[in-house]
Short mmCIF file of C-alpha atoms and ligand atoms in Angstrom, two decimals:
data_model
loop_
_atom_site.label_atom_id
_atom_site.label_comp_id
_atom_site.label_asym_id
_atom_site.label_seq_id
_atom_site.Cartn_x
_atom_site.Cartn_y
_atom_site.Cartn_z
CA MET A 1 0.06 -0.07 -0.03
CA LYS A 2 1.11 3.57 -0.72
CA ILE A 3 1.02 5.98 2.18
CA LEU A 4 1.32 9.85 1.70
CA VAL A 5 2.49 11.86 4.66
CA VAL A 6 1.81 15.50 4.28
CA GLY A 7 4.42 17.93 5.87
CA SER A 8 8.26 18.20 6.33
CA GLY A 9 9.00 18.63 10.09
CA GLY A 10 10.26 16.22 12.75
CA ARG A 11 6.76 15.16 13.50
CA GLU A 12 6.36 14.09 9.75
CA HIS A 13 9.59 12.22 9.88
CA ALA A 14 8.55 10.42 13.04
CA LEU A 15 5.12 9.52 11.47
CA ALA A 16 6.77 8.30 8.23
CA TRP A 17 9.39 6.31 10.22
CA LYS A 18 6.75 4.60 12.29
CA LEU A 19 4.51 3.79 9.30
CA ALA A 20 7.70 2.62 7.25
CA ASN A 21 8.51 0.13 10.02
CA ASP A 22 4.79 -1.18 10.00
CA SER A 23 4.78 -4.99 9.60
CA THR A 24 2.77 -4.59 6.31
CA LYS A 25 5.78 -2.74 4.87
CA PRO A 26 3.94 0.14 3.04
CA GLU A 27 5.55 2.28 0.35
CA ILE A 28 6.04 5.73 1.86
CA PHE A 29 5.70 9.11 0.08
CA CYS A 30 6.16 12.49 1.84
CA THR A 31 5.43 15.97 0.56
CA PRO A 32 7.55 17.83 0.66
CA GLY A 33 9.35 15.81 3.27
CA ASN A 34 12.91 16.43 4.32
CA ALA A 35 16.35 14.61 4.12
CA GLY A 36 15.28 12.13 6.65
CA THR A 37 12.05 11.15 4.92
CA ALA A 38 13.95 10.86 1.72
CA ALA A 39 15.78 7.89 3.28
CA LEU A 40 12.34 6.04 4.01
CA GLY A 41 10.68 6.44 0.67
CA THR A 42 10.14 9.18 -1.92
CA ASN A 43 9.87 12.90 -1.39
CA LEU A 44 7.35 14.75 -3.58
CA SER A 45 7.66 18.37 -4.44
CA HIS A 46 4.38 19.70 -3.44
CA GLY A 47 4.32 21.98 -0.42
CA ALA A 48 2.04 20.96 2.37
CA THR A 49 -0.56 23.60 1.54
CA ASP A 50 -0.68 22.82 -2.11
CA LEU A 51 -4.29 21.25 -1.87
CA ASP A 52 -4.75 21.05 -5.52
CA GLY A 53 -1.34 19.61 -6.42
CA ILE A 54 -1.67 16.83 -3.66
CA LYS A 55 -5.21 16.00 -4.62
CA GLN A 56 -3.96 15.58 -8.22
CA TRP A 57 -1.10 13.49 -7.17
CA CYS A 58 -3.46 11.40 -5.27
CA ILE A 59 -5.71 10.96 -8.26
CA GLU A 60 -2.78 9.77 -10.20
CA ASN A 61 -1.16 7.60 -7.82
CA GLN A 62 -4.02 6.22 -5.51
CA PRO A 63 -2.56 5.98 -2.07
CA GLY A 64 -4.23 3.80 0.35
CA LEU A 65 -3.89 6.37 3.09
CA VAL A 66 -3.05 10.03 3.46
CA VAL A 67 -1.78 11.24 6.83
CA ILE A 68 -1.94 15.08 7.04
CA GLY A 69 0.84 16.37 9.52
CA PRO A 70 0.64 20.18 9.94
CA GLU A 71 -2.32 22.35 11.00
CA ALA A 72 -2.32 24.61 7.85
CA PRO A 73 -3.60 22.21 5.29
CA LEU A 74 -5.99 20.75 7.89
CA CYS A 75 -7.49 24.22 8.50
CA MET A 76 -7.67 24.79 4.74
CA GLY A 77 -9.75 21.68 4.43
CA MET A 78 -7.45 19.22 2.80
CA ALA A 79 -9.01 16.25 4.54
CA ASP A 80 -12.38 17.25 3.39
CA GLN A 81 -11.18 17.69 -0.23
CA LEU A 82 -9.41 14.31 -0.20
CA GLU A 83 -12.19 12.42 1.34
CA ALA A 84 -14.59 13.90 -1.12
CA GLU A 85 -12.29 12.19 -3.84
CA GLY A 86 -12.85 8.81 -1.85
CA PHE A 87 -9.32 8.66 -0.25
CA ARG A 88 -8.66 7.41 3.22
CA VAL A 89 -7.47 10.36 5.31
CA PHE A 90 -6.07 10.61 8.79
CA GLY A 91 -6.78 14.24 9.98
CA PRO A 92 -9.76 16.22 11.15
CA ASN A 93 -12.05 17.99 8.59
CA ARG A 94 -11.93 21.78 8.35
CA ALA A 95 -14.81 22.46 10.71
CA ALA A 96 -13.24 20.30 13.38
CA ALA A 97 -9.64 21.73 12.88
CA GLU A 98 -10.96 25.14 13.81
CA LEU A 99 -10.28 23.97 17.36
CA GLU A 100 -6.66 25.10 16.38
CA GLY A 101 -7.59 27.40 13.47
CA SER A 102 -9.51 29.79 15.71
CA LYS A 103 -8.50 30.45 19.28
CA GLN A 104 -11.83 32.29 19.93
CA PHE A 105 -13.75 29.21 18.64
CA ALA A 106 -11.67 26.76 20.92
CA LYS A 107 -12.46 29.02 23.85
CA GLU A 108 -16.17 29.30 22.93
CA ILE A 109 -16.43 25.66 22.64
CA MET A 110 -14.66 24.98 26.02
CA LYS A 111 -16.81 27.71 28.00
CA ALA A 112 -20.03 26.07 26.47
CA ALA A 113 -18.86 22.67 27.26
CA GLY A 114 -17.55 23.47 30.78
CA VAL A 115 -14.05 22.44 30.02
CA PRO A 116 -11.52 23.65 32.58
CA THR A 117 -9.70 26.61 31.06
CA SER A 118 -8.76 30.16 31.98
CA ALA A 119 -11.04 33.14 31.69
CA TYR A 120 -11.06 35.00 28.29
CA GLU A 121 -12.37 37.84 26.22
CA THR A 122 -11.96 38.51 22.45
CA PHE A 123 -11.16 41.92 20.82
CA THR A 124 -10.73 43.50 17.49
CA ASP A 125 -10.42 47.06 18.91
CA PRO A 126 -7.03 47.72 20.48
CA GLY A 127 -8.24 50.46 22.94
CA ALA A 128 -10.85 48.11 24.31
CA ALA A 129 -8.25 45.14 24.52
CA CYS A 130 -5.83 47.44 26.33
CA GLU A 131 -8.49 48.63 28.83
CA TYR A 132 -9.34 44.98 29.65
CA VAL A 133 -5.72 44.20 30.26
CA ARG A 134 -5.34 47.12 32.66
CA GLN A 135 -8.46 45.83 34.55
CA ARG A 136 -7.17 42.19 34.77
CA GLY A 137 -3.57 42.86 35.42
CA ALA A 138 -0.39 40.87 34.55
CA PRO A 139 0.80 38.20 33.91
CA ILE A 140 -1.75 37.81 30.97
CA VAL A 141 -1.64 35.97 27.80
CA ILE A 142 -2.29 37.62 24.33
CA LYS A 143 -3.11 35.13 21.47
CA ALA A 144 -3.70 35.87 17.78
CA ASP A 145 -6.91 34.32 16.97
CA GLY A 146 -5.79 32.49 13.82
CA LEU A 147 -2.84 30.48 12.82
CA ALA A 148 0.48 32.22 13.24
CA ALA A 149 3.00 29.43 12.56
CA GLY A 150 3.60 29.11 16.46
CA LYS A 151 4.43 32.73 16.91
CA GLY A 152 1.00 34.19 17.84
CA VAL A 153 1.10 33.83 21.66
CA THR A 154 2.61 36.34 24.21
CA VAL A 155 2.84 35.50 27.86
CA ALA A 156 3.07 39.16 29.06
CA GLU A 157 4.80 39.62 32.46
CA THR A 158 3.57 43.29 32.59
CA THR A 159 0.53 45.20 31.38
CA GLU A 160 3.00 47.31 29.15
CA GLN A 161 4.14 44.09 27.35
CA ALA A 162 0.55 42.98 27.05
CA GLU A 163 -0.31 46.31 25.36
CA ALA A 164 2.56 46.22 23.01
CA ALA A 165 1.59 42.65 21.95
CA ILE A 166 -2.10 43.82 21.29
CA ARG A 167 -0.88 46.81 19.35
CA ASP A 168 1.54 44.50 17.23
CA ALA A 169 -1.34 42.20 16.41
CA LEU A 170 -4.22 44.62 15.82
CA GLU A 171 -2.39 47.71 14.53
CA GLY A 172 0.92 46.48 13.29
CA ASN A 173 -0.35 43.53 11.42
CA ALA A 174 2.35 41.39 13.05
CA PHE A 175 0.51 38.06 12.26
CA GLY A 176 -1.39 39.23 9.13
CA ASP A 177 -4.93 38.21 9.14
CA ALA A 178 -4.44 35.72 11.82
CA GLY A 179 -3.97 38.65 14.23
CA ASN A 180 -6.94 40.87 13.31
CA ARG A 181 -8.60 39.57 16.45
CA VAL A 182 -7.10 38.65 19.84
CA VAL A 183 -7.94 36.43 22.51
CA ILE A 184 -6.83 37.55 25.93
CA GLU A 185 -6.58 35.04 28.64
CA ASP A 186 -5.80 34.86 32.27
CA PHE A 187 -2.42 33.48 33.07
CA LEU A 188 -2.56 29.86 34.33
CA GLU A 189 -0.11 28.70 37.04
CA GLY A 190 1.10 25.04 37.28
CA GLU A 191 3.22 22.83 35.10
CA GLU A 192 2.46 22.08 31.55
CA ALA A 193 2.06 18.66 29.94
CA SER A 194 0.83 17.48 26.48
CA ILE A 195 -1.79 14.80 25.97
CA LEU A 196 -2.60 13.49 22.40
CA ALA A 197 -5.73 11.43 21.62
CA LEU A 198 -6.76 9.58 18.97
CA ILE A 199 -10.50 10.07 18.20
CA ASP A 200 -12.70 8.11 15.70
CA GLY A 201 -15.70 10.48 15.91
CA GLU A 202 -16.95 8.67 19.04
CA ASN A 203 -14.27 6.72 20.73
CA VAL A 204 -11.20 8.42 22.37
CA VAL A 205 -7.97 6.70 23.13
CA LEU A 206 -5.34 8.84 25.06
CA LEU A 207 -1.73 8.36 23.96
CA ALA A 208 1.22 8.43 26.37
CA SER A 209 1.67 11.67 28.21
CA SER A 210 4.69 13.92 27.45
CA GLN A 211 5.98 17.25 28.26
CA ASP A 212 7.74 19.75 25.95
CA TYR A 213 10.10 22.52 26.44
CA LYS A 214 9.11 25.55 24.57
CA ARG A 215 11.50 28.29 25.66
CA ALA A 216 14.62 28.80 23.53
CA TYR A 217 17.19 28.78 26.42
CA GLU A 218 17.97 26.73 29.49
CA HIS A 219 16.11 27.38 32.69
CA ASP A 220 13.11 27.92 30.42
CA GLU A 221 14.28 31.53 29.61
CA GLY A 222 14.19 33.38 26.21
CA PRO A 223 11.44 33.39 23.52
CA ASN A 224 8.94 30.76 22.91
CA THR A 225 9.84 28.24 20.08
CA GLY A 226 7.91 25.41 18.45
CA GLY A 227 9.57 23.09 20.91
CA MET A 228 13.16 22.48 22.11
CA GLY A 229 12.77 19.03 23.33
CA ALA A 230 10.32 16.63 25.11
CA TYR A 231 10.23 13.46 27.12
CA SER A 232 7.55 10.81 27.78
CA PRO A 233 5.92 9.75 30.12
CA ALA A 234 5.45 12.84 32.21
CA SER A 235 4.80 11.83 35.84
CA ILE A 236 2.82 15.03 36.53
CA VAL A 237 0.14 13.27 34.35
CA THR A 238 -1.04 10.88 37.08
CA GLU A 239 -3.94 8.35 36.45
CA SER A 240 -6.27 10.68 38.16
CA VAL A 241 -5.17 13.51 35.90
CA LEU A 242 -5.63 11.21 32.94
CA GLU A 243 -9.12 10.39 34.10
CA LYS A 244 -10.05 13.93 34.30
CA VAL A 245 -8.61 14.83 30.98
CA LYS A 246 -10.57 12.14 29.28
CA THR A 247 -14.05 13.11 30.88
CA GLU A 248 -13.70 16.84 31.51
CA VAL A 249 -11.67 17.78 28.49
CA TYR A 250 -12.13 15.30 25.77
CA GLY A 251 -15.65 14.06 26.61
CA ARG A 252 -17.07 17.48 27.10
CA THR A 253 -15.38 19.01 24.00
CA LEU A 254 -16.50 16.33 21.78
CA ALA A 255 -20.15 16.46 23.00
CA GLU A 256 -20.19 20.20 22.51
CA LEU A 257 -18.78 19.73 18.88
CA LYS A 258 -21.32 17.11 18.15
CA LYS A 259 -24.13 19.45 19.32
CA ARG A 260 -22.98 21.78 16.55
CA GLY A 261 -22.90 19.05 13.93
CA ILE A 262 -19.13 18.72 14.00
CA THR A 263 -17.36 15.20 14.02
CA TYR A 264 -13.82 14.99 15.20
CA LYS A 265 -11.72 12.21 13.58
CA GLY A 266 -7.87 12.27 13.82
CA VAL A 267 -5.56 13.21 16.62
CA LEU A 268 -6.56 16.13 19.22
CA TYR A 269 -3.65 17.53 21.08
CA ALA A 270 -4.48 19.14 24.47
CA GLY A 271 -1.80 21.48 25.85
CA LEU A 272 -2.59 21.39 29.50
CA MET A 273 -1.56 23.21 32.72
CA ILE A 274 -1.71 21.09 35.72
CA LYS A 275 -2.01 22.56 39.32
CA ASP A 276 -2.80 20.41 42.39
CA GLY A 277 -3.93 17.48 40.37
CA GLN A 278 -6.33 19.52 38.25
CA PRO A 279 -5.75 19.95 34.54
CA SER A 280 -6.87 22.98 32.59
CA VAL A 281 -6.59 23.48 28.81
CA VAL A 282 -4.09 25.89 27.54
CA GLU A 283 -4.69 25.17 23.76
CA PHE A 284 -5.95 22.64 21.52
CA ASN A 285 -4.11 21.50 18.32
CA CYS A 286 -5.72 19.57 15.53
CA ARG A 287 -2.61 17.54 14.81
CA PHE A 288 0.27 15.56 16.47
CA GLY A 289 2.67 17.73 18.55
CA ASP A 290 6.27 18.50 17.62
CA PRO A 291 8.43 17.32 19.22
CA GLU A 292 6.10 15.33 21.48
CA THR A 293 5.31 12.94 18.61
CA GLN A 294 8.96 11.89 18.42
CA CYS A 295 8.87 10.88 22.06
CA VAL A 296 5.40 9.28 21.92
CA LEU A 297 5.96 7.19 18.65
CA THR A 298 9.30 5.79 19.64
CA ARG A 299 7.41 4.43 22.72
CA TRP A 300 4.50 2.90 20.65
CA ASP A 301 4.94 -0.83 20.83
CA GLY A 302 3.96 -2.54 17.39
CA ASP A 303 2.10 -1.31 14.44
CA MET A 304 0.38 2.07 14.31
CA LEU A 305 -1.67 1.36 11.14
CA PRO A 306 -4.37 -0.63 12.97
CA ALA A 307 -5.09 2.42 15.21
CA ILE A 308 -5.13 4.74 12.12
CA ASN A 309 -7.56 2.50 10.39
CA GLY A 310 -9.63 2.33 13.56
CA VAL A 311 -9.85 6.14 13.49
CA ILE A 312 -10.89 6.37 10.03
CA ASP A 313 -13.38 3.45 10.08
CA GLY A 314 -14.88 4.44 13.40
CA ASN A 315 -13.90 1.38 15.33
CA LEU A 316 -10.85 2.60 17.59
CA SER A 317 -10.25 0.68 20.79
CA GLU A 318 -7.54 0.75 23.47
CA GLU A 319 -6.35 -2.62 22.63
CA MET A 320 -5.04 -1.32 19.22
CA ILE A 321 -2.32 0.58 21.19
CA GLN A 322 0.39 -0.89 23.45
CA TRP A 323 3.28 1.19 25.09
CA LYS A 324 6.85 0.15 25.67
CA ASP A 325 7.82 0.48 29.52
CA GLU A 326 11.02 2.52 28.31
CA HIS A 327 11.14 6.36 28.77
CA SER A 328 12.07 8.53 25.74
CA VAL A 329 13.59 11.93 25.39
CA CYS A 330 13.92 14.20 22.26
CA VAL A 331 16.44 17.02 22.23
CA VAL A 332 16.01 19.31 19.48
CA MET A 333 19.05 20.68 17.65
CA THR A 334 18.40 24.17 16.06
CA ALA A 335 20.18 26.42 13.65
CA GLY A 336 21.92 29.33 15.62
CA GLY A 337 19.64 32.28 15.99
CA TYR A 338 16.32 30.36 15.91
CA PRO A 339 13.66 31.28 16.58
CA GLY A 340 14.98 34.73 15.14
CA SER A 341 16.80 34.64 11.85
CA TYR A 342 19.17 31.86 11.04
CA ALA A 343 21.43 30.49 8.25
CA LYS A 344 20.48 27.61 5.99
CA GLY A 345 22.68 25.30 3.88
CA ASN A 346 25.24 24.32 6.58
CA THR A 347 26.55 20.71 6.15
CA ILE A 348 25.61 18.27 8.96
CA GLU A 349 28.31 15.76 9.95
CA ASN A 350 28.09 12.44 11.64
CA LEU A 351 24.45 11.61 11.36
CA ASP A 352 25.13 7.89 10.81
CA GLN A 353 27.28 7.72 14.07
CA ALA A 354 24.51 9.44 15.90
CA ASN A 355 21.96 7.02 14.67
CA ALA A 356 24.26 4.20 15.66
CA VAL A 357 23.85 5.31 19.40
CA ASP A 358 22.00 2.54 21.25
CA ASN A 359 18.08 2.93 20.96
CA THR A 360 18.44 6.34 19.22
CA VAL A 361 16.80 7.69 16.07
CA VAL A 362 17.87 11.09 14.60
CA PHE A 363 14.48 12.61 13.29
CA HIS A 364 15.00 15.28 10.71
CA ALA A 365 13.12 18.52 10.78
CA GLY A 366 14.68 21.53 8.86
CA THR A 367 17.08 19.31 6.72
CA ALA A 368 17.55 18.93 2.88
CA LEU A 369 19.68 17.11 0.57
CA ASP A 370 22.04 19.00 -1.49
CA GLY A 371 23.65 16.49 -3.85
CA GLY A 372 24.48 13.67 -1.55
CA THR A 373 25.12 15.91 1.37
CA THR A 374 22.58 16.64 4.19
CA VAL A 375 22.40 20.39 4.94
CA THR A 376 20.36 22.57 7.50
CA ALA A 377 17.26 23.97 5.84
CA GLY A 378 15.03 25.31 8.80
CA GLY A 379 15.10 26.58 12.26
CA ARG A 380 14.59 23.29 14.10
CA VAL A 381 16.94 21.08 12.30
CA LEU A 382 16.98 17.63 14.09
CA GLY A 383 15.21 15.90 16.86
CA ILE A 384 17.57 13.29 18.48
CA THR A 385 15.20 10.78 20.25
CA SER A 386 16.28 8.04 22.51
CA LEU A 387 14.70 5.31 24.51
CA GLY A 388 16.08 4.34 27.98
CA THR A 389 15.29 1.98 30.93
CA ASP A 390 14.64 5.26 32.81
CA LEU A 391 14.68 8.97 32.14
CA PRO A 392 18.35 9.33 32.98
CA ASP A 393 19.31 6.48 30.66
CA ALA A 394 17.31 7.99 27.84
CA LEU A 395 18.83 11.50 28.49
CA SER A 396 22.29 10.14 28.43
CA LYS A 397 21.92 8.37 25.14
CA ALA A 398 20.16 11.42 23.61
CA TYR A 399 22.87 13.78 24.68
CA ILE A 400 25.79 11.37 23.48
CA ALA A 401 24.03 11.42 20.01
CA VAL A 402 23.52 15.14 20.03
CA GLU A 403 27.33 15.66 20.90
CA THR A 404 28.18 13.48 18.03
CA ILE A 405 26.54 15.65 15.45
CA SER A 406 28.18 18.79 14.16
CA TYR A 407 27.15 21.76 11.98
CA LYS A 408 28.04 25.39 11.89
CA ASP A 409 26.18 27.27 14.70
CA ALA A 410 24.30 24.23 16.02
CA PHE A 411 22.30 25.05 19.28
CA TYR A 412 20.53 22.90 21.81
CA ARG A 413 19.33 23.04 25.29
CA ASN A 414 21.23 20.97 27.83
CA ASP A 415 18.40 20.66 30.28
CA ILE A 416 15.55 18.99 28.61
CA ALA A 417 13.38 17.13 31.23
CA HIS A 418 14.93 19.13 34.09
CA ARG A 419 11.62 19.32 36.00
CA GLU A 420 11.15 15.61 35.97
CA MET A 421 14.85 15.11 36.88
CA LYS A 422 14.38 17.42 39.94
CA ARG A 423 11.45 15.34 40.92
CA LEU A 424 13.48 12.09 40.51
CA ALA A 425 16.18 13.60 42.79
CA GLU A 426 13.64 14.68 45.60
N1 LIG B 1 5.03 21.27 20.82
C1 LIG B 1 4.02 22.15 20.68
C2 LIG B 1 3.27 21.99 19.54
O1 LIG B 1 3.38 20.93 18.66
O2 LIG B 1 2.36 22.70 19.23
#
């Protein structure tokens, strides 16, 4: 069977890797893919948001499955378009993807459904938004309503920072149309964790928990990024937290969507803040997390295709998914300067040696092939992911592999999973 994976990041390399290793040995295509996915199958030239080009390729090549990785094509309706042509697609339809495509929509659903989340208001007028911020005080969170490639969220420590973020979005056009409306939310205290759930329209199966490290620099300082590393499982997600997430988050959200005639099929990512054992939703994403996926899929024991088929066919069950006991860690290596401006085209050395480290996979993100040479081609370049008998073992393997790899201006955080390591030391 031919499988097409849409996207080009670390998440898509991890998905393609898991699918390529399925016991049914499918033929893998990625569009546009990266240097890592090229080693698993065939990279196509269509960008991830080239809906017409990808549809045409599917019509000509008849894949048995299309897995859509990133949010942008999902929010544009790629799943609807391909399903209308009769293809089997993993990824929510456009209406369901609005949970990520519009922060206001997500908040409205959560409020109506009674999902635990922070108080919020939505504004298009900068004066009214700034007045609201002055009433609520800081810290406070300003979010561009639409998709802003991971850059639309400001956690403002002061009301001045919040007002600057409001003016950037509503007056300065910092996020284009995505920032024509802002959602202003109360800041939530606690510790973050990520839960991914597979959903077949009715049944919900939670995947292994993880925690990602979003800030660029060690000690969680510096600007927000797409994610500098992650680990799984996250012990802050206890059985009792999981039960609450299943009922209070997924159960209530899906019931509210259903009331509005929206069916969710695919993966739904809940970014959570957990305080005193109570989870609150920070954000929903309509796709797998990156780099959480790298950690979660390396712990997935056995084939993933039965669960993907279960989602599409509406007969998903817990038994389709087993987890390895091992712990996983993903350390992201970036191009120097990321998340600001950075160079591309630097040669990456020693990938084979890093991949040879015990229980380690080097997932590619921003990489490309230049002739036979693998070069940097994005801000997040690689996600080195290791399994270990425990977290320290996984960390030790991942960092040995990271230190083996070299390219000009390579950067990474040395403290991924530091909160869990502190807990272990207590
Ligand atoms: N790691 C955060 C995200 O995927 O949005």
